[in-house]
């Protein structure tokens, strides 16, 4: 996704863990979840432990590629807060326990384009005025989910206008959608079918961020929290 300056392009590690279209997920009663969402979920799609294990490996890949640089981690709120916090945590552990270290600053930007489970045309970028600090820096954009890639494309154009030295993108989830812009993150956690998922800070109208696993919302859940 990023256009690297010079020849320091990261190894192409592809699509991450690919979840097939017919993946049914796990029955809810095989894991714990908050009681208040009992009626609102169909299944556990990606358990929290698997997310954490995959994040640990992404941290290693990032460290291998960018170790001994200074980076600015740009967390895309709100959905990216949990992934970003866990990814930064794992990079910190590697910085303490390997010969490489990665100096990180962390900044935040907020994007909003979804209403119910549909993407809307008007993308709002909030908090963008502070991005002048990115000039000349190596930027790692951390995003929870990429579907068409259009949001990411808009954000990249915006970030590029502040003239960073390098931009990389880490995305926990990439959705297989028919209308993909082809714009993919450099570091991908999971490639998932085109289903609306919640949890691990991903929301449906601001609900379900308080859920550890990535789950599929039920029809009754959609109705209950519809705006
Ligand atoms: N869940 C939550 N937020 C999203 C999704 C999703 O599946 N796709 C884009 N934003
Ligand atoms: Mg959202």
Tab-separated table of C-alpha atoms and ligand atoms in Angstrom:
chain	number	residue	atom	x	y	z
A	1	UNK	CA	0.000	0.000	0.000
A	2	UNK	CA	2.720	2.389	0.927
A	3	UNK	CA	5.057	3.737	-1.681
A	4	UNK	CA	8.442	3.350	-0.098
A	5	UNK	CA	11.159	5.856	-0.678
A	6	UNK	CA	14.406	4.201	-1.737
A	7	UNK	CA	14.720	0.420	-1.881
A	8	UNK	CA	13.748	-0.424	1.682
A	9	UNK	CA	10.506	-2.113	0.681
A	10	UNK	CA	9.359	-4.700	3.237
A	11	UNK	CA	9.154	-8.374	2.351
A	12	UNK	CA	5.762	-9.164	0.807
A	13	UNK	CA	4.110	-11.272	3.477
A	14	UNK	CA	0.820	-11.465	1.629
A	15	UNK	CA	-2.681	-11.802	2.925
A	16	UNK	CA	-2.062	-12.972	6.467
A	17	UNK	CA	-4.276	-15.727	7.874
A	18	UNK	CA	-6.932	-16.319	5.223
A	19	UNK	CA	-10.377	-17.125	6.635
A	20	UNK	CA	-12.455	-18.896	3.947
A	21	UNK	CA	-15.989	-17.873	2.929
A	22	UNK	CA	-17.500	-20.979	4.507
A	23	UNK	CA	-15.854	-20.463	7.911
A	24	UNK	CA	-18.741	-20.870	10.408
A	25	UNK	CA	-16.888	-19.425	13.409
A	26	UNK	CA	-17.110	-20.941	16.899
A	27	UNK	CA	-20.254	-21.400	18.958
A	28	UNK	CA	-20.636	-18.580	21.469
A	29	UNK	CA	-20.811	-20.917	24.461
A	30	UNK	CA	-17.294	-22.206	23.771
A	31	UNK	CA	-15.859	-18.877	24.946
A	32	UNK	CA	-16.829	-16.142	27.377
A	33	UNK	CA	-18.384	-12.840	26.366
A	34	UNK	CA	-20.261	-10.080	28.195
A	35	UNK	CA	-23.741	-11.228	29.184
A	36	UNK	CA	-25.294	-8.063	27.731
A	37	UNK	CA	-24.430	-9.227	24.199
A	38	UNK	CA	-25.725	-12.805	24.538
A	39	UNK	CA	-28.595	-12.311	22.105
A	40	UNK	CA	-26.693	-10.037	19.766
A	41	UNK	CA	-24.001	-12.303	18.311
A	42	UNK	CA	-24.048	-15.232	15.877
A	43	UNK	CA	-20.599	-16.644	16.523
A	44	UNK	CA	-17.039	-16.007	17.626
A	45	UNK	CA	-15.259	-15.424	14.346
A	46	UNK	CA	-11.694	-14.855	15.584
A	47	UNK	CA	-10.994	-15.601	19.253
A	48	UNK	CA	-9.056	-12.997	21.223
A	49	UNK	CA	-6.120	-15.345	21.819
A	50	UNK	CA	-5.641	-15.892	18.094
A	51	UNK	CA	-5.701	-12.135	17.495
A	52	UNK	CA	-3.000	-11.723	20.126
A	53	UNK	CA	-0.831	-14.493	18.689
A	54	UNK	CA	-1.080	-13.062	15.185
A	55	UNK	CA	-0.329	-9.558	16.496
A	56	UNK	CA	2.819	-10.879	18.122
A	57	UNK	CA	4.020	-12.134	14.748
A	58	UNK	CA	3.134	-8.856	13.000
A	59	UNK	CA	5.205	-7.052	15.639
A	60	UNK	CA	8.139	-9.326	14.779
A	61	UNK	CA	7.741	-8.623	11.056
A	62	UNK	CA	7.589	-4.884	11.680
A	63	UNK	CA	10.637	-5.099	13.887
A	64	UNK	CA	12.558	-7.079	11.244
A	65	UNK	CA	11.755	-4.442	8.611
A	66	UNK	CA	11.941	-1.247	10.610
A	67	UNK	CA	14.059	-2.076	13.658
A	68	UNK	CA	16.634	0.586	14.560
A	69	UNK	CA	14.518	3.322	12.943
A	70	UNK	CA	12.442	5.964	14.679
A	71	UNK	CA	8.786	5.699	13.789
A	72	UNK	CA	5.584	7.548	14.433
A	73	UNK	CA	2.729	5.106	14.951
A	74	UNK	CA	-0.462	6.694	13.659
A	75	UNK	CA	-3.413	4.939	15.264
A	76	UNK	CA	-6.652	5.206	13.311
A	77	UNK	CA	-9.470	5.664	15.820
A	78	UNK	CA	-11.787	4.563	17.038
A	79	UNK	CA	-11.654	0.978	15.753
A	80	UNK	CA	-7.865	0.754	15.769
A	81	UNK	CA	-7.262	1.550	19.424
A	82	UNK	CA	-7.111	-2.019	20.709
A	83	UNK	CA	-5.008	-3.410	17.861
A	84	UNK	CA	-2.664	-0.433	18.052
A	85	UNK	CA	-2.240	-0.749	21.825
A	86	UNK	CA	-1.536	-4.481	21.577
A	87	UNK	CA	0.806	-4.100	18.586
A	88	UNK	CA	2.787	-1.323	20.281
A	89	UNK	CA	2.967	-3.437	23.419
A	90	UNK	CA	4.478	-6.342	21.509
A	91	UNK	CA	6.954	-4.133	19.675
A	92	UNK	CA	7.990	-2.729	23.081
A	93	UNK	CA	8.659	-6.251	24.368
A	94	UNK	CA	10.810	-7.001	21.308
A	95	UNK	CA	12.685	-3.735	21.762
A	96	UNK	CA	13.612	-4.842	25.278
A	97	UNK	CA	14.491	-8.404	24.374
A	98	UNK	CA	16.327	-8.334	21.067
A	99	UNK	CA	19.348	-6.621	19.626
A	100	UNK	CA	17.149	-4.274	17.576
A	101	UNK	CA	15.034	-1.536	19.054
A	102	UNK	CA	12.397	0.702	17.568
A	103	UNK	CA	11.818	4.170	18.966
A	104	UNK	CA	8.092	4.838	18.704
A	105	UNK	CA	5.994	7.895	19.107
A	106	UNK	CA	2.272	7.379	19.005
A	107	UNK	CA	-0.252	9.748	17.467
A	108	UNK	CA	-3.948	9.457	16.764
A	109	UNK	CA	-6.342	10.303	14.002
A	110	UNK	CA	-10.045	9.631	13.848
A	111	UNK	CA	-11.963	8.534	10.770
A	112	UNK	CA	-15.687	8.134	10.494
A	113	UNK	CA	-17.589	6.757	7.518
A	114	UNK	CA	-19.936	3.993	8.744
A	115	UNK	CA	-23.592	4.213	9.754
A	116	UNK	CA	-25.216	0.925	10.829
A	117	UNK	CA	-23.307	-1.656	8.779
A	118	UNK	CA	-22.985	0.499	5.662
A	119	UNK	CA	-20.148	2.697	4.507
A	120	UNK	CA	-21.215	6.268	3.774
A	121	UNK	CA	-19.673	8.533	1.159
A	122	UNK	CA	-18.532	11.286	3.454
A	123	UNK	CA	-15.322	10.355	5.191
A	124	UNK	CA	-14.505	12.610	8.105
A	125	UNK	CA	-10.866	12.929	9.186
A	126	UNK	CA	-10.733	14.341	12.690
A	127	UNK	CA	-7.509	15.421	14.428
A	128	UNK	CA	-5.650	15.865	11.150
A	129	UNK	CA	-4.419	19.368	12.038
A	130	UNK	CA	-1.638	17.905	14.222
A	131	UNK	CA	-0.112	15.828	11.403
A	132	UNK	CA	2.585	18.374	10.528
A	133	UNK	CA	4.770	16.434	13.025
A	134	UNK	CA	4.905	13.656	10.399
A	135	UNK	CA	7.123	15.671	8.083
A	136	UNK	CA	10.315	13.704	7.357
A	137	UNK	CA	9.267	10.873	9.694
A	138	UNK	CA	8.755	7.138	9.170
A	139	UNK	CA	5.056	6.586	9.711
A	140	UNK	CA	3.295	3.337	10.576
A	141	UNK	CA	-0.447	3.711	10.111
A	142	UNK	CA	-2.337	1.209	12.267
A	143	UNK	CA	-5.877	0.415	11.175
A	144	UNK	CA	-8.302	-2.244	12.422
A	145	UNK	CA	-10.043	-3.013	9.142
A	146	UNK	CA	-9.643	-2.346	5.450
A	147	UNK	CA	-12.524	-3.193	3.135
A	148	UNK	CA	-12.747	-1.341	-0.183
A	149	UNK	CA	-9.488	0.417	0.642
A	150	UNK	CA	-10.961	3.772	-0.360
A	151	UNK	CA	-10.800	5.114	3.187
A	152	UNK	CA	-7.190	4.023	3.373
A	153	UNK	CA	-6.440	5.631	0.012
A	154	UNK	CA	-7.910	8.932	1.158
A	155	UNK	CA	-5.977	8.770	4.400
A	156	UNK	CA	-2.723	7.934	2.608
A	157	UNK	CA	-3.140	10.899	0.270
A	158	UNK	CA	-3.744	13.066	3.297
A	159	UNK	CA	-0.753	11.751	5.259
A	160	UNK	CA	1.509	12.045	2.191
A	161	UNK	CA	0.685	15.730	1.964
A	162	UNK	CA	2.650	16.186	5.218
A	163	UNK	CA	5.760	14.817	3.450
A	164	UNK	CA	6.765	11.867	5.663
A	165	UNK	CA	9.955	9.989	4.748
A	166	UNK	CA	8.180	6.628	4.568
A	167	UNK	CA	4.697	5.240	5.151
A	168	UNK	CA	3.815	1.668	6.101
A	169	UNK	CA	0.371	0.371	6.947
A	170	UNK	CA	-0.594	-2.380	9.391
A	171	UNK	CA	-4.180	-3.643	9.122
A	172	UNK	CA	-5.545	-6.288	11.451
A	173	UNK	CA	-8.334	-7.312	9.052
A	174	UNK	CA	-8.688	-7.064	5.297
A	175	UNK	CA	-12.116	-7.877	3.877
A	176	UNK	CA	-12.504	-9.740	0.583
A	177	UNK	CA	-14.880	-7.356	-1.142
A	178	UNK	CA	-15.791	-7.310	-4.845
A	179	UNK	CA	-15.110	-3.574	-5.158
A	180	UNK	CA	-11.646	-3.544	-3.613
A	181	UNK	CA	-9.423	-0.682	-4.703
A	182	UNK	CA	-6.489	-3.093	-4.566
A	183	UNK	CA	-4.918	-0.904	-1.904
A	184	UNK	CA	-3.605	-3.374	0.711
A	185	UNK	CA	-1.703	-2.912	3.960
A	186	UNK	CA	1.962	-3.912	4.163
A	187	UNK	CA	1.206	-5.960	7.288
A	188	UNK	CA	-2.063	-7.917	7.322
A	189	UNK	CA	-3.376	-9.877	10.291
A	190	UNK	CA	-6.292	-11.733	8.703
A	191	UNK	CA	-8.092	-11.742	5.387
A	192	UNK	CA	-11.798	-12.271	6.080
A	193	UNK	CA	-14.970	-12.817	4.028
A	194	UNK	CA	-17.245	-9.862	3.325
A	195	UNK	CA	-19.181	-10.029	6.604
A	196	UNK	CA	-19.817	-7.331	9.175
A	197	UNK	CA	-17.775	-8.104	12.276
A	198	UNK	CA	-17.625	-6.475	15.706
A	199	UNK	CA	-15.523	-6.629	18.843
A	200	UNK	CA	-11.877	-5.988	19.684
A	201	UNK	CA	-12.771	-2.267	19.356
A	202	UNK	CA	-14.723	-2.681	16.120
A	203	UNK	CA	-18.215	-1.287	16.557
A	204	UNK	CA	-21.731	-1.322	15.256
A	205	UNK	CA	-23.043	2.193	15.983
A	206	UNK	CA	-20.553	2.464	18.870
A	207	UNK	CA	-21.601	-0.826	20.525
A	208	UNK	CA	-19.521	-4.020	20.803
A	209	UNK	CA	-16.174	-2.304	21.341
A	210	UNK	CA	-16.304	-3.858	24.822
A	211	UNK	CA	-15.967	-7.387	23.454
A	212	UNK	CA	-12.621	-9.218	23.317
A	213	UNK	CA	-13.241	-11.568	20.430
A	214	UNK	CA	-14.033	-10.598	16.867
A	215	UNK	CA	-17.603	-11.804	16.370
A	216	UNK	CA	-20.370	-11.787	13.799
A	217	UNK	CA	-23.368	-9.727	14.884
A	218	UNK	CA	-26.809	-11.384	14.767
A	219	UNK	CA	-29.865	-9.998	12.975
A	220	UNK	CA	-31.446	-9.210	16.336
A	221	UNK	CA	-28.269	-7.415	17.402
A	222	UNK	CA	-28.412	-5.298	14.245
A	223	UNK	CA	-32.014	-4.375	14.961
A	224	UNK	CA	-31.400	-3.653	18.635
A	225	UNK	CA	-28.567	-1.167	18.038
A	226	UNK	CA	-29.764	0.326	14.762
A	227	UNK	CA	-29.910	4.135	14.548
B	1	LIG	N1	-17.143	-3.970	11.391
B	1	LIG	C1	-16.983	-2.784	12.010
B	1	LIG	N2	-16.547	-1.696	11.406
B	1	LIG	C2	-16.285	-1.790	10.074
B	1	LIG	C3	-16.441	-2.989	9.379
B	1	LIG	C4	-16.886	-4.144	10.071
B	1	LIG	O1	-17.061	-5.251	9.514
B	1	LIG	N3	-16.081	-2.754	8.086
B	1	LIG	C5	-15.716	-1.437	8.037
B	1	LIG	N4	-15.839	-0.848	9.223
B	2	LIG	MG1	-17.135	2.011	13.190
